[in-house]
PDB file of C-alpha atoms in Angstrom:
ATOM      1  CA  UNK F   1       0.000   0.000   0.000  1.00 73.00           C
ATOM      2  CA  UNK F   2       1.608   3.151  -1.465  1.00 87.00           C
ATOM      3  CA  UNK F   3       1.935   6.663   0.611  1.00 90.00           C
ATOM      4  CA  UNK F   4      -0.390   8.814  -1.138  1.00 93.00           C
ATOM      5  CA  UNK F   5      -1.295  11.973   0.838  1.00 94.00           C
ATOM      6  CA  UNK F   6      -0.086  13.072   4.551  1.00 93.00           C
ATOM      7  CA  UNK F   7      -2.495  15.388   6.892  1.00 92.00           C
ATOM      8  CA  UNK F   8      -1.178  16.718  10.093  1.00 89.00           C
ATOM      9  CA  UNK F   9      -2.291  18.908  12.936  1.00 84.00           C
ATOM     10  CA  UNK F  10       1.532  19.787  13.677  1.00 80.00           C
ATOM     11  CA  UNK F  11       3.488  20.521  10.252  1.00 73.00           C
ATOM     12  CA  UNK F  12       6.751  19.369  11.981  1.00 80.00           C
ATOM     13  CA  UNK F  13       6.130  16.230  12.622  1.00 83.00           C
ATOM     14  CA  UNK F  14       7.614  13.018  11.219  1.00 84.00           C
ATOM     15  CA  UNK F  15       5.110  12.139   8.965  1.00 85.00           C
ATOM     16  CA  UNK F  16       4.896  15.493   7.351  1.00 87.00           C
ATOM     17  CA  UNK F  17       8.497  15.347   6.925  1.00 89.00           C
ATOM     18  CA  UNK F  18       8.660  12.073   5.457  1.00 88.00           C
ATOM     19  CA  UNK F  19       5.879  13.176   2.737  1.00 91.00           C
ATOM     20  CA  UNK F  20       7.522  16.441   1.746  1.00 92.00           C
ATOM     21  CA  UNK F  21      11.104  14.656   1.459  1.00 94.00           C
ATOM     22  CA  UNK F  22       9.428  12.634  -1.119  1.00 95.00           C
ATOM     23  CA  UNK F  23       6.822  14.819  -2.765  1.00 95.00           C
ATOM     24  CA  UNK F  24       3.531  13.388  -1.071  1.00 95.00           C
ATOM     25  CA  UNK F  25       1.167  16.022  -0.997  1.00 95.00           C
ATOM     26  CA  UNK F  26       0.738  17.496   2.783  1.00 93.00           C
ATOM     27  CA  UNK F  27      -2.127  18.576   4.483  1.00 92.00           C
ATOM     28  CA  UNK F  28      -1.578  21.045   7.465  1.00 90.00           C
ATOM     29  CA  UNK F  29      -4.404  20.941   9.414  1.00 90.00           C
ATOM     30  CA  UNK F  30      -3.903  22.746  12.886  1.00 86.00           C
ATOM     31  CA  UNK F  31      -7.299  22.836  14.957  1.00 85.00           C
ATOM     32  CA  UNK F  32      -6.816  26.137  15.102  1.00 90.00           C
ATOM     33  CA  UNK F  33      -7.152  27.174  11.795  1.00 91.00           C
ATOM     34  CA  UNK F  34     -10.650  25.766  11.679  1.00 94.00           C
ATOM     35  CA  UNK F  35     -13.767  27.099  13.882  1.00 95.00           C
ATOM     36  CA  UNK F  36     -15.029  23.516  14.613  1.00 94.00           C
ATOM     37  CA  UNK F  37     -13.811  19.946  14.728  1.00 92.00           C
ATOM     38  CA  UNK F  38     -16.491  19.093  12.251  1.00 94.00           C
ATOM     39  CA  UNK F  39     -15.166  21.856  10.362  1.00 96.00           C
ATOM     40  CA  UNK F  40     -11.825  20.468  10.560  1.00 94.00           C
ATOM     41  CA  UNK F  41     -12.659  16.900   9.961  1.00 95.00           C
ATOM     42  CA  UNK F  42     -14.758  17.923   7.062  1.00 97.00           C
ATOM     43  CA  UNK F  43     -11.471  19.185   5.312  1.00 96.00           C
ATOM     44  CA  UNK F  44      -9.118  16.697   6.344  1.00 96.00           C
ATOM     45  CA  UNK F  45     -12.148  14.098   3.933  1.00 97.00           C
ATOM     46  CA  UNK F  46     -11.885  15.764   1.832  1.00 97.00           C
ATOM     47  CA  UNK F  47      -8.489  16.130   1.607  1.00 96.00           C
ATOM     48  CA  UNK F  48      -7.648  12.469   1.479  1.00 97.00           C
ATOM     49  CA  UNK F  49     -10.954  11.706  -0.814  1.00 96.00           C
ATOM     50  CA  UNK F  50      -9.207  13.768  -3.398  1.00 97.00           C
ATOM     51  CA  UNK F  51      -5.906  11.947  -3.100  1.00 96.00           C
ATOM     52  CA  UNK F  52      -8.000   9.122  -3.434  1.00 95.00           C
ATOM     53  CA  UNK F  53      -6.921   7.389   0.429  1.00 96.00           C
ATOM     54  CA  UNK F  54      -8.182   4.169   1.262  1.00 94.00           C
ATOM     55  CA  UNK F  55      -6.582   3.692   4.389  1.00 96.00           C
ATOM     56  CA  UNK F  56      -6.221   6.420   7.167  1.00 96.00           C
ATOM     57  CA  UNK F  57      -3.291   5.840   9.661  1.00 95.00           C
ATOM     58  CA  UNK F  58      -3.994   7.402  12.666  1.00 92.00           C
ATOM     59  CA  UNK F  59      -0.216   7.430  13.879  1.00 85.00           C
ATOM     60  CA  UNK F  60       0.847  10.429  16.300  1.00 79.00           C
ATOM     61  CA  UNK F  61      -2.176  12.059  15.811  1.00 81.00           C
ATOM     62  CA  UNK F  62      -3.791  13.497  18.983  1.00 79.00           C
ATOM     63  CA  UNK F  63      -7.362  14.045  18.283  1.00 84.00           C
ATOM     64  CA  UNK F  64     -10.426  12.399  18.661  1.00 89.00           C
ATOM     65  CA  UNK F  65     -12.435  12.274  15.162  1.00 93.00           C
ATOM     66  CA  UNK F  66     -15.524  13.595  14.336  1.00 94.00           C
ATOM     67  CA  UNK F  67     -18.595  10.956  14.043  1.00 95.00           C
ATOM     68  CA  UNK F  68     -18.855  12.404   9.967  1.00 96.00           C
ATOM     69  CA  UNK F  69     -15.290  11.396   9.591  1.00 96.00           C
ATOM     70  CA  UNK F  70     -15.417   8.317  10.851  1.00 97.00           C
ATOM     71  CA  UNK F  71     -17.986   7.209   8.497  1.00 96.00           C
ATOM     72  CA  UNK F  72     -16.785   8.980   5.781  1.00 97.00           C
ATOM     73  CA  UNK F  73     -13.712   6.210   6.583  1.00 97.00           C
ATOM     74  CA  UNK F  74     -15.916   3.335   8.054  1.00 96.00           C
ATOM     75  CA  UNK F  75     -13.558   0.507   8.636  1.00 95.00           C
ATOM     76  CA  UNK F  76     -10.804   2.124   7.025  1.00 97.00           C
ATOM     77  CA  UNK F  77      -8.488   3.984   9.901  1.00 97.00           C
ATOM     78  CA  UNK F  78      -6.230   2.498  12.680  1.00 97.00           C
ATOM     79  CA  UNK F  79      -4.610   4.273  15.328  1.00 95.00           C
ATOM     80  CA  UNK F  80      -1.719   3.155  16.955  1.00 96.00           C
ATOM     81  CA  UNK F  81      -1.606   3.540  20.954  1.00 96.00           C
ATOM     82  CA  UNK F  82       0.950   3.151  23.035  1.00 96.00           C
ATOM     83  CA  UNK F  83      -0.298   0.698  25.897  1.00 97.00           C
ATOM     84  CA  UNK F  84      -1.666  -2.903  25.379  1.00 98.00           C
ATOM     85  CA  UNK F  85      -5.152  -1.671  25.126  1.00 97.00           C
ATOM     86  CA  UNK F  86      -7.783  -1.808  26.514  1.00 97.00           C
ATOM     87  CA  UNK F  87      -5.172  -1.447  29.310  1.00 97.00           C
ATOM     88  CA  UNK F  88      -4.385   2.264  29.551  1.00 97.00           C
ATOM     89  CA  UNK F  89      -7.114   3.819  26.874  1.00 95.00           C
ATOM     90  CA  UNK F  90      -8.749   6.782  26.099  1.00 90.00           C
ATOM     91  CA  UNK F  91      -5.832   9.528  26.891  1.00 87.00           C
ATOM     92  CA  UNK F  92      -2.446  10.537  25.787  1.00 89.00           C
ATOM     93  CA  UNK F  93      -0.680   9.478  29.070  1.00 95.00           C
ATOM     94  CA  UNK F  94      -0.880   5.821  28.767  1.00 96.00           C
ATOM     95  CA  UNK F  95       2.789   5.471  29.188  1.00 97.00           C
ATOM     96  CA  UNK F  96       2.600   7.484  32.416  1.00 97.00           C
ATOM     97  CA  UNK F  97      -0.336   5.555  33.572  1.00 97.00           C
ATOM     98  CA  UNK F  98       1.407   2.216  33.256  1.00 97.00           C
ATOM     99  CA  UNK F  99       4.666   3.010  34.956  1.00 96.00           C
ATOM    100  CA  UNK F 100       2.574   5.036  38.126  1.00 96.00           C
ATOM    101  CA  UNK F 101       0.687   1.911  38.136  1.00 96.00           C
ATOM    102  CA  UNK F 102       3.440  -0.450  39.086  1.00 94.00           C
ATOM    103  CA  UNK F 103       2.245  -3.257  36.181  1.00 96.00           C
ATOM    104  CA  UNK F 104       5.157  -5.030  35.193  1.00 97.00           C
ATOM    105  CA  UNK F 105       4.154  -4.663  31.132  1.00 98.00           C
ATOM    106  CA  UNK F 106       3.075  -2.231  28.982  1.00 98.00           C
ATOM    107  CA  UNK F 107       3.185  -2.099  25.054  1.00 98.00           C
ATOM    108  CA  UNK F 108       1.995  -0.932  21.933  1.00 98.00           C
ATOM    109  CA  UNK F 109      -1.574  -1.519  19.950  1.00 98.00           C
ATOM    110  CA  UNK F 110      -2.678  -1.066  16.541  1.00 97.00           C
ATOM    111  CA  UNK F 111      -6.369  -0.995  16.221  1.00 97.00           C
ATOM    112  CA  UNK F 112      -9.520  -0.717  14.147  1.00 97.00           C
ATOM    113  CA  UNK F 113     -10.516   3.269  15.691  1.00 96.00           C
ATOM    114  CA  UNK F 114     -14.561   3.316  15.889  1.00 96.00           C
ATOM    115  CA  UNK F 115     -16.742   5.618  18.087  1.00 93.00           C
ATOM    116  CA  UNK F 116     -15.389   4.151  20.873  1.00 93.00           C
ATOM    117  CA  UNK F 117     -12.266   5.558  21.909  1.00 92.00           C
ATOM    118  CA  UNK F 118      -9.544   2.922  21.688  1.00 94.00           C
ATOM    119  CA  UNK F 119     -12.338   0.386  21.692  1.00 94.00           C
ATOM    120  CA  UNK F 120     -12.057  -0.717  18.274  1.00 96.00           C
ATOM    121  CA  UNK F 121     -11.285  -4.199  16.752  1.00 97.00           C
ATOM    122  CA  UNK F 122      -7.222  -4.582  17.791  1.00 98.00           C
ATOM    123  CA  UNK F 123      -5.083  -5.807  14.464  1.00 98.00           C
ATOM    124  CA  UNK F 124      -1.609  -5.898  16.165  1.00 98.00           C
ATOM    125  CA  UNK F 125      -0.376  -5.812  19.819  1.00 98.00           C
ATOM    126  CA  UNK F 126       3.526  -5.851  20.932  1.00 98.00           C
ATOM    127  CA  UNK F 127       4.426  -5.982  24.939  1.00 98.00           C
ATOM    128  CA  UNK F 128       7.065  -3.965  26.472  1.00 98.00           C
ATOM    129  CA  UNK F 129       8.256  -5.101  29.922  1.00 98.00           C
ATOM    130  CA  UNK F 130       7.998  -2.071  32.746  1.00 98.00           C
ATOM    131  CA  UNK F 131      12.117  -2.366  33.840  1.00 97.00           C
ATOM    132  CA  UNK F 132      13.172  -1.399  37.235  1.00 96.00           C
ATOM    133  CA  UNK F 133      14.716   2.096  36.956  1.00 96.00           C
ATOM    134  CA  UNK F 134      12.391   3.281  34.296  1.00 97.00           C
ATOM    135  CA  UNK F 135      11.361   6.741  33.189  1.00 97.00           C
ATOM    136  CA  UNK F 136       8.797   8.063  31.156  1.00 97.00           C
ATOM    137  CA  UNK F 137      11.226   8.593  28.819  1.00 97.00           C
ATOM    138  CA  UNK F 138      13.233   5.386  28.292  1.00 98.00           C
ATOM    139  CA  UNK F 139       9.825   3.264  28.321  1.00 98.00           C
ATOM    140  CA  UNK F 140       8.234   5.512  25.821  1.00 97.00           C
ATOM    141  CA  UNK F 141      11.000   5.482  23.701  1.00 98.00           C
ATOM    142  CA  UNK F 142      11.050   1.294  24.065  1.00 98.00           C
ATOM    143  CA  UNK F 143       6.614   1.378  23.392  1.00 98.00           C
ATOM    144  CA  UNK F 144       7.651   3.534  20.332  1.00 96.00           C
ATOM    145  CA  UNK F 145      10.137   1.482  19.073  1.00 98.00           C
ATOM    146  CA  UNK F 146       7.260  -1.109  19.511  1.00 98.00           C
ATOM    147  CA  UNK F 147       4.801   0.647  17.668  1.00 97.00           C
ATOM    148  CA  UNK F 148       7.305   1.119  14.567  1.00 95.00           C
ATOM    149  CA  UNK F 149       7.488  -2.120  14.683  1.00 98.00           C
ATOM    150  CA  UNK F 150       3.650  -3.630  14.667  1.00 98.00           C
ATOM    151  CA  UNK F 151       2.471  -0.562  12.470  1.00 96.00           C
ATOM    152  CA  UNK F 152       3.638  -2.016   8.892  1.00 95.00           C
ATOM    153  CA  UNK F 153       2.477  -5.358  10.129  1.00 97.00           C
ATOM    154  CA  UNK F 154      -0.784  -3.745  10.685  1.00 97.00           C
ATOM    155  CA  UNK F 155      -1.201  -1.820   7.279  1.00 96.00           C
ATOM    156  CA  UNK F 156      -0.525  -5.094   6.007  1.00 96.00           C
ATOM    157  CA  UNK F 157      -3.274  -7.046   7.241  1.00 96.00           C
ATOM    158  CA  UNK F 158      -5.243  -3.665   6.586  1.00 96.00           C
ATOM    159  CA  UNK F 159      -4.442  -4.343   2.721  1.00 93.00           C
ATOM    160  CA  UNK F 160      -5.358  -7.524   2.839  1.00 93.00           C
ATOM    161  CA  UNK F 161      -9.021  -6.741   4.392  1.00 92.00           C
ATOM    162  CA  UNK F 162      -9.409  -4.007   2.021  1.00 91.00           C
ATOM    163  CA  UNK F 163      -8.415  -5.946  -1.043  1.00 90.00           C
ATOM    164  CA  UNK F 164     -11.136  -8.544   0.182  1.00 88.00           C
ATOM    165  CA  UNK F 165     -13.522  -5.922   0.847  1.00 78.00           C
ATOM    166  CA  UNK F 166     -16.803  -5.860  -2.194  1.00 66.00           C
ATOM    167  CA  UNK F 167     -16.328  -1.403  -2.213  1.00 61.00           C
ATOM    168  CA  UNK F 168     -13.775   0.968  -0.871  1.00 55.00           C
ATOM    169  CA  UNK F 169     -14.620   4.912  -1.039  1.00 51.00           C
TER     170      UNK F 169
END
């Protein structure tokens, strides 16, 4: 599955990067340059249903999705998180929560995103042992190393769905 358009709510991030160092087209899409979510949402569809996107990869992205865009995408966007969900769901702090709760594992989960946040169907899950001596910052780095790792594995199975799938768009 081929790279074919990159939106982003923070135009220096990897993924932007990546795109523009090989001519993707980009979409900057900072909240605040949009009165609504919906409004938002609305152009970030239609930015990827003019690039033609089958697949939206929710990866580093920090906002929740409008209802319109998720059905706009039914069945066709996967977020990675960085906890073995449903452990550690529904925020950006999972990696805090699971050292300050003294678990000895955390991880990284790629999953199906639906109305319910971090509920959805899970494609790919790696663990990451909790080490004595961690930080925040040397287990994150370990649960993104992780994710890097289960997020091709992921897309592929994603492929393989889609190509079975009777319509896409």
């Amino acid at each position: 599955m081929d790279v074919v358009a990159v939106a982003t709510n923070r135009p220096s991030c990897g993924g932007a990067a990546f795109a523009r160092e090989r001519g993707i087209p980009v979409g900057e899409l900072s909240q605040k340059a949009f009165p609504s979510v919906e409004a938002r949402d609305a152009a970030m569809r239609d930015f990827f249903k003019s690039h033609q996107v089958d697949l939206v990869v929710d990866a580093g992205y920090d906002r929740v999705h409008s209802h319109e865009f998720l059905e706009a995408f039914d069945g066709r966007i996967i977020n990675v998180h960085p906890s073995l969900l449903p452990a550690f769901g529904g925020g950006m702090d999972a990696v805090e929560r699971a050292l300050e709760s003294g678990a000895g594992e955390t991880g990284a989960t790629v999953h199906v995103v639906t109305r319910d946040l971090d509920a959805g169907p899970i494609l790919v899950q790696e663990a990451v042992p909790i080490l004595e001596g961690d930080t925040v910052e040397s287990l994150r780095q370990r649960v993104h190393d992780a994710e890097h790792r289960i997020l091709p594995q992921a897309i592929q199975l994603m492929e393989i769905r889609l190509a079975h799938s009777p319509s896409v768009g």
